[in-house]
Short mmCIF file of C-alpha atoms in Angstrom, two decimals:
data_model
loop_
_atom_site.label_atom_id
_atom_site.label_comp_id
_atom_site.label_asym_id
_atom_site.label_seq_id
_atom_site.Cartn_x
_atom_site.Cartn_y
_atom_site.Cartn_z
CA MET Q 1 11.81 -27.39 17.73
CA ASP Q 2 9.73 -26.33 20.75
CA LYS Q 3 6.42 -26.84 20.92
CA LYS Q 4 5.63 -23.58 22.15
CA VAL Q 5 7.77 -21.70 19.92
CA ILE Q 6 5.98 -23.40 17.06
CA THR Q 7 3.00 -21.97 18.54
CA ASN Q 8 4.22 -18.71 18.72
CA GLN Q 9 5.40 -18.24 15.64
CA ASN Q 10 2.17 -19.51 14.19
CA SER Q 11 0.89 -17.16 15.87
CA GLN Q 12 2.79 -13.95 14.82
CA VAL Q 13 2.09 -15.27 11.32
CA LYS Q 14 -2.00 -15.00 11.69
CA GLN Q 15 -1.52 -11.78 13.11
CA LEU Q 16 0.55 -10.33 10.28
CA ILE Q 17 -1.35 -12.14 7.66
CA ARG Q 18 -4.49 -10.42 9.10
CA ALA Q 19 -2.81 -6.65 8.88
CA ILE Q 20 -2.15 -7.42 5.61
CA ILE Q 21 -5.74 -8.27 5.58
CA ILE Q 22 -7.10 -5.06 7.15
CA GLY Q 23 -4.15 -1.83 5.68
CA LEU Q 24 -4.68 -3.27 2.12
CA LEU Q 25 -9.19 -3.09 2.84
CA THR Q 26 -8.57 0.31 5.14
CA GLY Q 27 -7.41 1.52 2.30
CA LEU Q 28 -9.59 0.80 -0.32
CA VAL Q 29 -12.16 2.47 1.52
CA VAL Q 30 -11.19 5.49 2.94
CA SER Q 31 -9.04 6.43 -0.57
CA THR Q 32 -13.01 6.05 -1.70
CA PHE Q 33 -14.04 8.45 1.30
CA ARG Q 34 -11.18 10.52 1.35
CA LEU Q 35 -11.71 10.77 -3.13
CA ILE Q 36 -15.89 11.25 -2.50
CA ILE Q 37 -15.06 13.77 -0.36
CA GLN Q 38 -12.95 15.67 -2.66
CA HIS Q 39 -15.35 15.86 -5.22
CA PHE Q 40 -18.75 17.01 -3.43
CA LEU Q 41 -16.18 19.26 -2.76
CA GLN Q 42 -15.47 20.57 -6.01
CA PHE Q 43 -18.47 19.90 -6.54
CA VAL Q 44 -19.71 23.24 -4.15
CA GLN Q 45 -17.73 25.61 -5.44
CA ILE Q 46 -19.19 24.66 -9.07
CA SER Q 47 -22.20 25.35 -7.69
CA PHE Q 48 -21.53 29.15 -6.38
CA ASN Q 49 -19.49 29.95 -9.09
CA TYR Q 50 -22.75 29.84 -11.40
CA PHE Q 51 -24.61 31.48 -8.00
CA HIS Q 52 -22.35 33.97 -9.10
CA GLN Q 53 -24.38 34.33 -11.93
CA GLN Q 54 -27.25 32.94 -10.98
CA PRO Q 55 -28.46 34.03 -8.07
CA THR Q 56 -31.83 32.72 -6.85
CA GLY Q 57 -29.41 29.15 -7.21
CA LEU Q 58 -29.98 30.13 -3.70
CA ILE Q 59 -32.54 29.47 -2.89
CA TYR Q 60 -32.56 26.11 -3.90
CA TRP Q 61 -29.77 25.04 -2.72
CA ALA Q 62 -30.42 26.58 1.41
CA VAL Q 63 -33.02 24.06 1.33
CA GLY Q 64 -31.45 21.13 0.29
CA SER Q 65 -29.24 22.06 3.08
CA VAL Q 66 -31.75 22.77 5.44
CA ILE Q 67 -33.24 19.04 4.40
CA LEU Q 68 -29.45 17.49 4.45
CA ALA Q 69 -29.30 19.19 6.98
CA LEU Q 70 -32.13 17.58 9.49
CA ILE Q 71 -31.20 13.96 7.30
CA LEU Q 72 -27.76 13.95 9.27
CA GLY Q 73 -27.89 15.51 12.60
CA HIS Q 74 -31.59 12.90 13.03
CA LEU Q 75 -28.52 10.05 12.19
CA ALA Q 76 -25.81 11.50 14.19
CA GLN Q 77 -28.20 11.71 17.42
CA ARG Q 78 -30.42 8.15 16.83
CA TYR Q 79 -26.38 6.21 16.53
CA PRO Q 80 -24.62 8.61 18.59
CA ASN Q 81 -20.84 6.84 18.01
CA ILE Q 82 -20.60 8.08 14.25
CA LYS Q 83 -20.18 11.28 16.25
CA GLY Q 84 -17.78 13.80 15.78
CA SER Q 85 -13.78 12.33 14.55
CA GLY Q 86 -13.89 9.22 16.66
CA ILE Q 87 -11.05 8.81 17.82
CA PRO Q 88 -11.97 9.03 21.33
CA GLN Q 89 -14.47 6.36 20.13
CA VAL Q 90 -11.09 4.04 18.90
CA GLU Q 91 -9.48 5.27 22.02
CA GLY Q 92 -11.86 4.04 25.18
CA GLN Q 93 -12.26 0.38 22.73
CA LEU Q 94 -8.58 -0.05 22.95
CA LYS Q 95 -8.49 0.95 26.94
CA CYS Q 96 -11.34 -1.61 27.08
CA GLN Q 97 -14.09 1.58 28.05
CA PHE Q 98 -16.02 1.19 25.24
CA GLU Q 99 -17.82 -1.36 22.85
CA GLU Q 100 -19.36 -0.67 19.80
CA LYS Q 101 -20.86 -2.96 16.44
CA TRP Q 102 -18.07 -2.81 13.43
CA TRP Q 103 -20.76 -2.68 10.74
CA PRO Q 104 -24.40 0.19 11.61
CA VAL Q 105 -20.85 1.69 12.18
CA LEU Q 106 -18.71 1.68 9.41
CA TRP Q 107 -21.24 2.35 6.89
CA ARG Q 108 -23.41 4.94 8.86
CA LYS Q 109 -19.62 7.18 10.03
CA TYR Q 110 -18.77 5.99 5.90
CA LEU Q 111 -21.78 8.21 4.83
CA GLY Q 112 -21.82 10.71 7.58
CA GLY Q 113 -18.71 11.78 7.29
CA ILE Q 114 -19.43 11.65 3.12
CA PHE Q 115 -22.42 13.94 2.48
CA ALA Q 116 -20.61 16.77 6.11
CA ILE Q 117 -17.77 17.11 5.13
CA GLY Q 118 -18.17 17.14 1.28
CA SER Q 119 -20.77 19.96 2.03
CA GLY Q 120 -18.08 22.14 2.46
CA LEU Q 121 -17.87 22.42 6.68
CA PHE Q 122 -14.96 22.96 8.54
CA LEU Q 123 -14.72 19.47 9.08
CA GLY Q 124 -11.33 16.88 8.93
CA ARG Q 125 -11.49 13.47 7.66
CA GLU Q 126 -8.73 12.11 9.25
CA GLY Q 127 -10.12 11.30 12.55
CA PRO Q 128 -13.32 9.53 10.62
CA SER Q 129 -10.72 7.91 8.63
CA ILE Q 130 -9.15 6.47 11.77
CA GLN Q 131 -13.14 5.14 13.28
CA LEU Q 132 -13.51 3.66 9.92
CA GLY Q 133 -10.43 1.63 9.44
CA ALA Q 134 -10.55 0.67 13.35
CA THR Q 135 -14.05 -0.91 12.40
CA ILE Q 136 -13.09 -2.76 9.61
CA GLY Q 137 -10.20 -3.98 11.96
CA GLN Q 138 -12.45 -5.18 14.57
CA GLY Q 139 -13.64 -6.77 11.92
CA VAL Q 140 -11.63 -8.59 10.12
CA ALA Q 141 -10.21 -9.65 13.94
CA GLU Q 142 -13.78 -10.71 14.46
CA THR Q 143 -14.23 -12.30 11.65
CA ALA Q 144 -11.57 -14.29 12.50
CA HIS Q 145 -12.38 -14.95 16.72
CA VAL Q 146 -9.41 -14.11 18.22
CA ASP Q 147 -8.91 -13.67 21.83
CA SER Q 148 -9.23 -9.47 23.69
CA LEU Q 149 -6.18 -8.35 23.01
CA ASN Q 150 -5.79 -9.72 19.36
CA ARG Q 151 -9.27 -8.29 18.52
CA ARG Q 152 -7.13 -4.87 20.49
CA VAL Q 153 -4.44 -4.89 17.99
CA GLY Q 154 -6.81 -5.56 14.91
CA ILE Q 155 -8.05 -2.50 15.82
CA ALA Q 156 -5.24 -0.70 16.34
CA SER Q 157 -3.68 -1.49 12.77
CA GLY Q 158 -7.32 -0.78 11.44
CA ALA Q 159 -6.89 2.90 12.98
CA ALA Q 160 -3.35 3.51 12.00
CA ALA Q 161 -4.46 2.90 8.94
CA GLY Q 162 -7.00 4.77 8.28
CA LEU Q 163 -4.62 7.73 8.91
CA ALA Q 164 -2.07 6.59 6.79
CA ALA Q 165 -4.81 6.49 3.48
CA ALA Q 166 -5.41 9.89 5.12
CA PHE Q 167 -2.43 11.46 4.89
CA ASN Q 168 -0.29 9.76 3.01
CA ALA Q 169 1.62 8.65 6.12
CA PRO Q 170 2.41 5.30 7.47
CA ILE Q 171 5.02 6.35 10.06
CA ALA Q 172 3.19 9.53 11.68
CA SER Q 173 -0.24 7.09 11.73
CA THR Q 174 1.72 4.47 13.16
CA ILE Q 175 3.53 6.11 16.04
CA PHE Q 176 0.22 8.52 16.51
CA ILE Q 177 -1.81 5.28 17.20
CA LEU Q 178 0.76 4.41 19.73
CA GLU Q 179 1.59 7.89 21.32
CA GLU Q 180 -1.60 9.27 21.80
CA VAL Q 181 -4.35 6.70 21.16
CA TYR Q 182 -3.10 3.19 22.08
CA HIS Q 183 -0.35 4.14 24.49
CA ASN Q 184 1.23 1.01 23.80
CA PHE Q 185 4.82 0.64 21.93
CA SER Q 186 5.74 -2.95 22.71
CA PRO Q 187 6.64 -5.19 19.60
CA LEU Q 188 2.81 -6.71 19.09
CA ILE Q 189 1.09 -4.04 18.34
CA TRP Q 190 4.16 -1.30 16.75
CA LEU Q 191 4.80 -3.95 14.34
CA ALA Q 192 1.09 -4.92 13.40
CA THR Q 193 -0.17 -1.36 13.58
CA PHE Q 194 2.74 -0.27 10.82
CA ILE Q 195 2.46 -3.36 8.86
CA SER Q 196 -1.14 -2.35 8.09
CA SER Q 197 -0.38 1.86 7.81
CA LEU Q 198 2.21 0.20 4.56
CA CYS Q 199 0.25 -0.97 3.02
CA SER Q 200 -2.96 0.92 3.49
CA ASN Q 201 -0.51 4.01 2.15
CA MET Q 202 0.62 1.90 -0.38
CA VAL Q 203 -2.86 1.16 -1.94
CA SER Q 204 -3.52 5.61 -1.37
CA MET Q 205 -0.85 6.06 -3.40
CA THR Q 206 -1.96 3.85 -6.11
CA ILE Q 207 -5.71 6.04 -6.43
CA PHE Q 208 -3.73 9.27 -5.50
CA GLY Q 209 0.15 9.46 -6.45
CA LEU Q 210 3.51 9.90 -5.45
CA LYS Q 211 2.77 13.99 -4.50
CA PRO Q 212 2.52 14.55 -0.69
CA VAL Q 213 -0.82 15.56 1.00
CA LEU Q 214 0.33 19.22 2.11
CA ASN Q 215 1.94 20.50 -0.97
CA VAL Q 216 4.51 23.56 0.80
CA PRO Q 217 7.03 24.34 -1.69
CA TYR Q 218 10.24 26.32 0.79
CA HIS Q 219 12.95 27.54 -0.83
CA TYR Q 220 15.37 28.46 1.89
CA GLU Q 221 16.46 26.84 5.14
CA LEU Q 222 15.60 28.82 8.17
CA PRO Q 223 19.57 30.15 9.96
CA VAL Q 224 19.92 29.28 12.69
CA GLY Q 225 20.51 33.06 13.55
CA LEU Q 226 16.62 33.04 12.79
CA TYR Q 227 15.58 30.07 15.91
CA TRP Q 228 15.20 32.58 18.26
CA HIS Q 229 11.58 33.17 16.63
CA LEU Q 230 10.54 29.61 16.90
CA ILE Q 231 10.78 30.13 20.32
CA ILE Q 232 8.42 33.07 20.09
CA LEU Q 233 6.12 31.10 17.61
CA GLY Q 234 6.05 28.09 20.67
CA VAL Q 235 4.89 30.81 23.03
CA ILE Q 236 1.57 31.67 21.42
CA LEU Q 237 0.52 28.37 19.37
CA GLY Q 238 0.75 27.51 23.64
CA ILE Q 239 -1.37 30.21 24.66
CA LEU Q 240 -3.54 29.92 21.40
CA GLY Q 241 -4.01 25.28 21.41
CA ARG Q 242 -4.69 25.76 25.66
CA LEU Q 243 -7.49 28.16 24.35
CA TYR Q 244 -8.76 25.58 21.53
CA GLN Q 245 -8.61 22.93 23.70
CA VAL Q 246 -10.68 24.37 26.31
CA VAL Q 247 -13.51 25.72 23.49
CA ILE Q 248 -13.39 22.06 21.44
CA LEU Q 249 -14.81 20.43 25.60
CA HIS Q 250 -17.33 22.60 26.03
CA LEU Q 251 -19.48 22.64 22.87
CA ASP Q 252 -21.83 19.99 24.36
CA TYR Q 253 -22.39 22.11 27.18
CA TRP Q 254 -22.89 24.76 25.40
CA SER Q 255 -24.30 23.08 22.63
CA GLY Q 256 -26.49 22.14 25.06
CA LYS Q 257 -28.16 25.14 27.57
CA LEU Q 258 -30.22 25.85 23.07
CA THR Q 259 -32.69 24.52 25.28
CA TRP Q 260 -34.88 25.72 21.60
CA LEU Q 261 -33.24 24.10 19.53
CA LYS Q 262 -32.92 20.02 19.16
CA PRO Q 263 -30.49 18.39 18.35
CA THR Q 264 -31.22 16.70 15.79
CA ALA Q 265 -31.27 20.79 14.56
CA TYR Q 266 -27.78 21.40 15.14
CA PRO Q 267 -26.69 20.83 11.83
CA ILE Q 268 -29.00 23.60 10.18
CA ILE Q 269 -26.23 25.84 11.76
CA PRO Q 270 -23.41 24.89 9.72
CA PHE Q 271 -25.28 24.07 6.76
CA LEU Q 272 -26.54 27.86 6.55
CA LEU Q 273 -23.25 29.53 7.57
CA VAL Q 274 -21.16 27.89 4.83
CA ILE Q 275 -23.09 29.65 2.27
CA PRO Q 276 -21.65 32.62 2.37
CA VAL Q 277 -18.32 31.73 3.06
CA ALA Q 278 -18.58 29.36 0.13
CA TRP Q 279 -19.99 32.85 -1.76
CA TYR Q 280 -16.70 34.64 -1.00
CA LEU Q 281 -14.25 32.38 0.54
CA PRO Q 282 -15.16 29.03 -1.29
CA TYR Q 283 -10.66 27.87 -1.23
CA THR Q 284 -11.21 27.84 3.05
CA LEU Q 285 -14.34 25.37 2.54
CA GLY Q 286 -13.56 21.71 4.10
CA GLY Q 287 -10.49 20.32 6.44
CA GLY Q 288 -8.20 22.71 4.56
CA ASN Q 289 -5.83 20.99 2.32
CA GLN Q 290 -7.13 23.76 -0.43
CA LEU Q 291 -5.88 27.12 2.16
CA ILE Q 292 -3.19 24.65 3.29
CA ALA Q 293 -1.92 25.44 0.07
CA GLU Q 294 -2.55 28.52 -1.54
CA LEU Q 295 -1.86 30.08 1.19
CA ARG Q 296 1.33 31.64 0.22
CA LEU Q 297 -0.12 32.21 -2.65
CA LEU Q 298 -2.44 34.75 -1.22
CA PRO Q 299 -2.34 38.32 -0.15
CA PHE Q 300 0.77 38.98 2.04
CA SER Q 301 -1.18 40.62 4.98
CA LEU Q 302 -1.36 40.23 8.64
CA SER Q 303 -5.26 41.53 8.39
CA LEU Q 304 -6.05 38.60 5.21
CA PHE Q 305 -4.62 36.27 7.76
CA VAL Q 306 -5.59 37.52 11.19
CA GLY Q 307 -9.11 37.07 9.72
CA LEU Q 308 -8.93 33.28 8.39
CA PHE Q 309 -7.65 32.61 11.26
CA ILE Q 310 -10.20 33.97 13.76
CA LEU Q 311 -12.92 33.06 10.65
CA ARG Q 312 -11.83 29.02 10.66
CA PHE Q 313 -11.62 29.10 14.18
CA ILE Q 314 -15.02 29.78 15.11
CA PHE Q 315 -16.68 27.76 12.26
CA SER Q 316 -14.84 24.97 12.52
CA MET Q 317 -16.15 24.42 15.99
CA ILE Q 318 -19.34 25.97 14.78
CA SER Q 319 -19.23 22.77 12.90
CA TYR Q 320 -18.43 20.49 14.86
CA GLY Q 321 -20.57 21.01 17.59
CA SER Q 322 -22.86 20.60 15.39
CA GLN Q 323 -22.16 17.34 16.78
CA LEU Q 324 -21.82 15.67 12.93
CA PRO Q 325 -19.30 12.98 11.48
CA GLY Q 326 -15.99 14.83 10.76
CA GLY Q 327 -13.44 15.61 12.97
CA ILE Q 328 -10.29 18.19 14.27
CA PHE Q 329 -7.08 16.91 12.59
CA LEU Q 330 -6.80 18.80 9.92
CA PRO Q 331 -9.26 21.60 11.46
CA ILE Q 332 -6.02 21.79 13.65
CA LEU Q 333 -3.75 21.54 11.06
CA THR Q 334 -4.55 24.02 8.99
CA LEU Q 335 -5.17 27.09 12.04
CA GLY Q 336 -1.68 25.93 12.52
CA ALA Q 337 -0.38 27.48 9.28
CA VAL Q 338 -2.73 30.44 9.79
CA LEU Q 339 -0.53 31.46 12.58
CA GLY Q 340 2.23 30.53 11.05
CA ALA Q 341 1.61 33.17 8.23
CA ALA Q 342 0.25 35.53 10.73
CA TYR Q 343 3.53 35.42 12.57
CA CYS Q 344 5.57 35.85 9.54
CA ALA Q 345 3.74 38.61 8.76
CA LEU Q 346 3.65 40.58 11.72
CA MET Q 347 7.17 39.68 12.17
CA ASN Q 348 7.34 41.62 8.64
CA ASN Q 349 5.94 44.60 9.00
CA TRP Q 350 8.28 44.59 12.58
CA GLY Q 351 10.81 44.49 9.20
CA ILE Q 352 12.82 41.12 11.50
CA LEU Q 353 11.54 38.72 9.56
CA PRO Q 354 12.35 38.67 5.35
CA ILE Q 355 8.95 37.18 4.12
CA GLN Q 356 11.07 34.04 2.18
CA TYR Q 357 10.58 32.38 5.07
CA LEU Q 358 6.46 32.70 4.63
CA PRO Q 359 6.16 28.51 3.02
CA ASN Q 360 8.80 27.37 6.49
CA PHE Q 361 6.77 29.46 9.40
CA ILE Q 362 3.34 27.54 7.44
CA ILE Q 363 4.99 24.39 8.02
CA TYR Q 364 6.40 25.32 11.44
CA ALA Q 365 3.59 26.57 13.09
CA MET Q 366 1.83 23.55 11.56
CA ALA Q 367 3.39 20.57 13.57
CA GLY Q 368 3.09 22.80 16.08
CA TYR Q 369 -0.22 23.67 16.93
CA PHE Q 370 -0.80 19.47 16.56
CA ALA Q 371 1.52 18.89 19.08
CA CYS Q 372 0.44 20.80 21.97
CA ILE Q 373 -3.42 20.75 21.28
CA SER Q 374 -2.50 16.90 20.87
CA LYS Q 375 0.50 16.66 22.88
CA ALA Q 376 1.45 13.97 20.76
CA PRO Q 377 4.19 15.66 20.12
CA PHE Q 378 6.47 12.90 18.63
CA THR Q 379 3.02 12.69 15.86
CA ALA Q 380 3.80 16.11 14.75
CA ILE Q 381 7.11 15.93 14.09
CA LEU Q 382 6.81 12.82 11.70
CA LEU Q 383 3.71 13.82 10.39
CA ILE Q 384 4.19 17.46 8.95
CA THR Q 385 8.19 15.82 7.72
CA GLU Q 386 6.32 13.08 6.01
CA MET Q 387 3.53 15.22 4.38
CA VAL Q 388 5.97 18.27 3.15
CA GLY Q 389 8.31 15.12 1.50
CA SER Q 390 11.37 17.35 3.65
CA LEU Q 391 13.82 16.23 6.31
CA ALA Q 392 15.34 20.12 5.93
CA HIS Q 393 12.63 20.64 7.92
CA LEU Q 394 13.11 17.89 11.58
CA MET Q 395 14.93 20.78 14.12
CA PRO Q 396 12.74 24.06 13.47
CA LEU Q 397 9.82 21.40 14.03
CA ALA Q 398 11.21 19.67 17.20
CA MET Q 399 11.78 22.95 19.25
CA VAL Q 400 8.40 24.49 18.48
CA SER Q 401 6.50 21.02 19.37
CA ILE Q 402 8.73 20.81 22.05
CA ILE Q 403 7.94 24.68 23.38
CA ALA Q 404 4.33 24.16 22.56
CA TYR Q 405 3.63 21.82 24.06
CA LEU Q 406 5.77 22.18 27.23
CA VAL Q 407 3.29 25.09 26.98
CA VAL Q 408 0.16 24.40 27.43
CA ASP Q 409 1.43 21.30 30.36
CA VAL Q 410 2.46 24.63 31.82
CA LEU Q 411 -1.05 25.68 31.87
CA HIS Q 412 -2.91 22.21 32.56
CA GLY Q 413 -3.58 21.02 29.52
CA LYS Q 414 -4.30 16.74 28.62
CA PRO Q 415 -4.07 15.40 25.28
CA VAL Q 416 -7.69 16.96 23.59
CA TYR Q 417 -8.65 12.88 22.31
CA THR Q 418 -8.40 11.78 25.81
CA GLU Q 419 -10.47 14.35 27.14
CA MET Q 420 -13.06 13.63 24.82
CA PHE Q 421 -12.82 10.39 25.50
CA GLU Q 422 -14.05 11.11 29.00
CA ASN Q 423 -16.34 13.47 28.07
CA PHE Q 424 -17.90 11.32 25.70
CA ILE Q 425 -18.04 8.28 27.93
CA GLY Q 426 -19.82 10.37 31.14
CA LEU Q 427 -22.28 9.95 29.08
CA ARG Q 428 -23.29 6.70 29.55
CA THR Q 429 -21.78 5.57 32.63
CA GLU Q 430 -24.68 3.66 34.10
CA LYS Q 431 -23.89 0.63 37.26
CA LYS Q 432 -23.32 -2.83 35.97
CA PRO Q 433 -23.52 -6.55 36.92
CA LEU Q 434 -20.47 -8.27 37.72
CA HIS Q 435 -19.30 -10.45 35.92
CA GLN Q 436 -16.07 -12.34 33.34
CA GLU Q 437 -13.68 -9.08 32.26
CA THR Q 438 -10.90 -8.95 29.81
CA LEU Q 439 -8.39 -6.37 30.10
CA SER Q 440 -4.99 -5.04 29.11
CA ILE Q 441 -2.25 -3.06 30.68
CA SER Q 442 1.11 -2.20 29.70
CA VAL Q 443 4.13 -1.75 32.53
CA TYR Q 444 6.59 1.13 32.00
CA PRO Q 445 9.56 1.27 33.14
CA GLY Q 446 9.97 2.36 37.29
CA SER Q 447 6.21 1.67 37.59
CA GLU Q 448 5.17 -0.55 40.64
CA LEU Q 449 5.15 -2.87 38.31
CA ASP Q 450 8.73 -3.26 37.30
CA GLY Q 451 10.21 -5.53 38.77
CA CYS Q 452 7.66 -6.48 40.98
CA LYS Q 453 6.67 -10.74 41.71
CA ILE Q 454 2.79 -10.95 40.74
CA ALA Q 455 3.16 -12.31 44.23
CA ASP Q 456 3.97 -9.16 46.29
CA TYR Q 457 1.98 -6.91 44.22
CA ASN Q 458 -1.97 -6.06 46.28
CA TRP Q 459 -4.26 -7.19 42.70
CA PRO Q 460 -7.45 -6.06 43.00
CA ALA Q 461 -10.03 -8.17 44.71
CA ASP Q 462 -11.33 -11.13 42.05
CA CYS Q 463 -8.46 -10.47 39.50
CA ILE Q 464 -5.41 -12.81 37.62
CA VAL Q 465 -3.04 -12.61 35.80
CA SER Q 466 -3.34 -15.37 32.90
CA LEU Q 467 -1.31 -14.33 30.40
CA ILE Q 468 2.36 -11.85 29.90
CA TYR Q 469 3.21 -10.97 26.45
CA ARG Q 470 7.30 -10.03 26.28
CA GLY Q 471 7.72 -9.16 23.12
CA GLU Q 472 7.49 -11.78 21.62
CA ASP Q 473 7.21 -14.82 23.32
CA LYS Q 474 4.04 -16.04 25.22
CA ILE Q 475 4.40 -16.63 28.91
CA ILE Q 476 1.63 -18.32 31.49
CA PRO Q 477 2.68 -16.37 34.64
CA ASN Q 478 2.88 -17.17 38.58
CA GLY Q 479 2.93 -15.67 41.73
CA ARG Q 480 7.16 -16.39 41.15
CA THR Q 481 6.81 -15.22 37.29
CA VAL Q 482 8.87 -11.74 37.89
CA LEU Q 483 7.06 -8.61 36.03
CA LEU Q 484 8.73 -6.07 33.77
CA ALA Q 485 8.73 -3.16 31.42
CA GLY Q 486 7.56 -3.56 28.31
CA ASP Q 487 5.14 -6.66 29.40
CA THR Q 488 2.18 -6.62 28.59
CA LEU Q 489 -0.04 -7.94 30.54
CA VAL Q 490 -3.71 -9.86 30.05
CA ILE Q 491 -5.90 -10.34 32.93
CA GLN Q 492 -8.95 -12.05 33.74
CA ALA Q 493 -11.48 -10.22 35.92
CA ASN Q 494 -14.70 -10.45 37.36
CA ILE Q 495 -15.88 -6.84 38.32
CA SER Q 496 -19.23 -4.46 38.36
CA ASP Q 497 -16.88 -1.35 37.49
CA LYS Q 498 -14.30 -2.42 34.29
CA ASN Q 499 -13.62 1.68 33.57
CA LYS Q 500 -12.15 1.93 37.62
CA LEU Q 501 -9.95 -1.58 37.29
CA GLN Q 502 -9.23 -0.23 33.95
CA GLU Q 503 -7.77 2.63 35.91
CA ILE Q 504 -6.11 1.65 38.70
CA LEU Q 505 -3.75 -0.83 37.15
CA GLU Q 506 -2.47 1.57 34.43
CA GLN Q 507 -1.82 3.96 37.05
CA ALA Q 508 0.35 0.91 39.13
CA SER Q 509 1.38 0.42 35.76
CA HIS Q 510 2.84 3.74 34.74
CA ALA Q 511 2.78 5.96 38.43
CA PRO Q 512 6.72 5.71 39.02
CA LYS Q 513 8.10 3.81 42.09
CA MET Q 514 8.90 6.02 44.77
#
């Protein structure tokens, strides 16, 4: 057998083993993260039930909340890489535009996320789960002393595994990382991420069982004659999704206007505001799992649903603006679910939509709202399908998601996590000395590089293509090598501005030929 073939097979076997290890470790870490948060939220609800009988306990709770808020605020400001969801940081790592050490982020994100999300703030566990998984993947890869590309494969695998453990949705988790975070669908990447997702999901199912994460039972399928509602719903979701993007991307700017409050004290505001929420509406606490599950059981009232949307929208922004570890993934789905309920109530009041389709519209709107804000429609469709445990909604989900996506596109909205990363990395712009770097890009159909010989392209100065991954093969290129769509190029460069070079190369590999 050819020596090159044997070497490639050995490399693939090692990558497969690493993917399994990453998936199992991530499944264990993220499942315990998810389990502890659930118990913390239950403790908060039990405590406030007790405070209804003993209101003086609220004084001690408020004092403890302020102390905890200051501790978490200090932790987040001193170690800014643990702020927020963590998805923008992971995307930056996969684009070679940002780096972080895995262990310091792992344990701080784990503890910070537990106390921030478990305290009842309107933050999601899914973004932090992705970053936790990415740090585990990075740690495994660095321990194995792999090359730069396989290190990024490890990070992507861990990120997908983290989301799979958080949602019990391995297929959607893989698609989300490839579609929204890594933007790379090469066999080298998707196989490793999918294997890690499956292994992580196996661990999660062992702990939490087979019940869907978002259990929204429905009894009727939407008749084709009512599909016109999906168009209207998609437009509404798109408009409100663009509003969500604008607001959340300006939070840091608006927070900076609070000159009278130091950043370490930002968390005090949501920690005190969550007290009346827990007092009156305990089922709304946290990311929103409980609210989604109970939404169809609440009084069928348009004013109630609109009120819940306003509450969830404003307080989730305040929670995220505190810069604590916590994501927007599940809060977005929760807002979508409430919007679906509000739409059904409005149309029912007008006598043009039966109340029996309330669960359907809760499910459709979750997918549509996430699809337009993240601009990841495939992920949205598969995610909701896996999470509700039914394939019956594929066509309505696709319609709502695509329409909402197009509306945001018309309104010039960009993927929210990409925009968040650009905001995040903008805080760390600095002049760097010239040094050797390794980058990787994927060649897309119709781009300048597709079908081009290496010698015929005008590469940036001090830049050389050192390796090509084509399917399962590794190719050592020369000037006559023709680049093809689907190739992943490993590039060595002496550069001072890594981000700028990455941008130039990605433009060449993505932009359609004229």
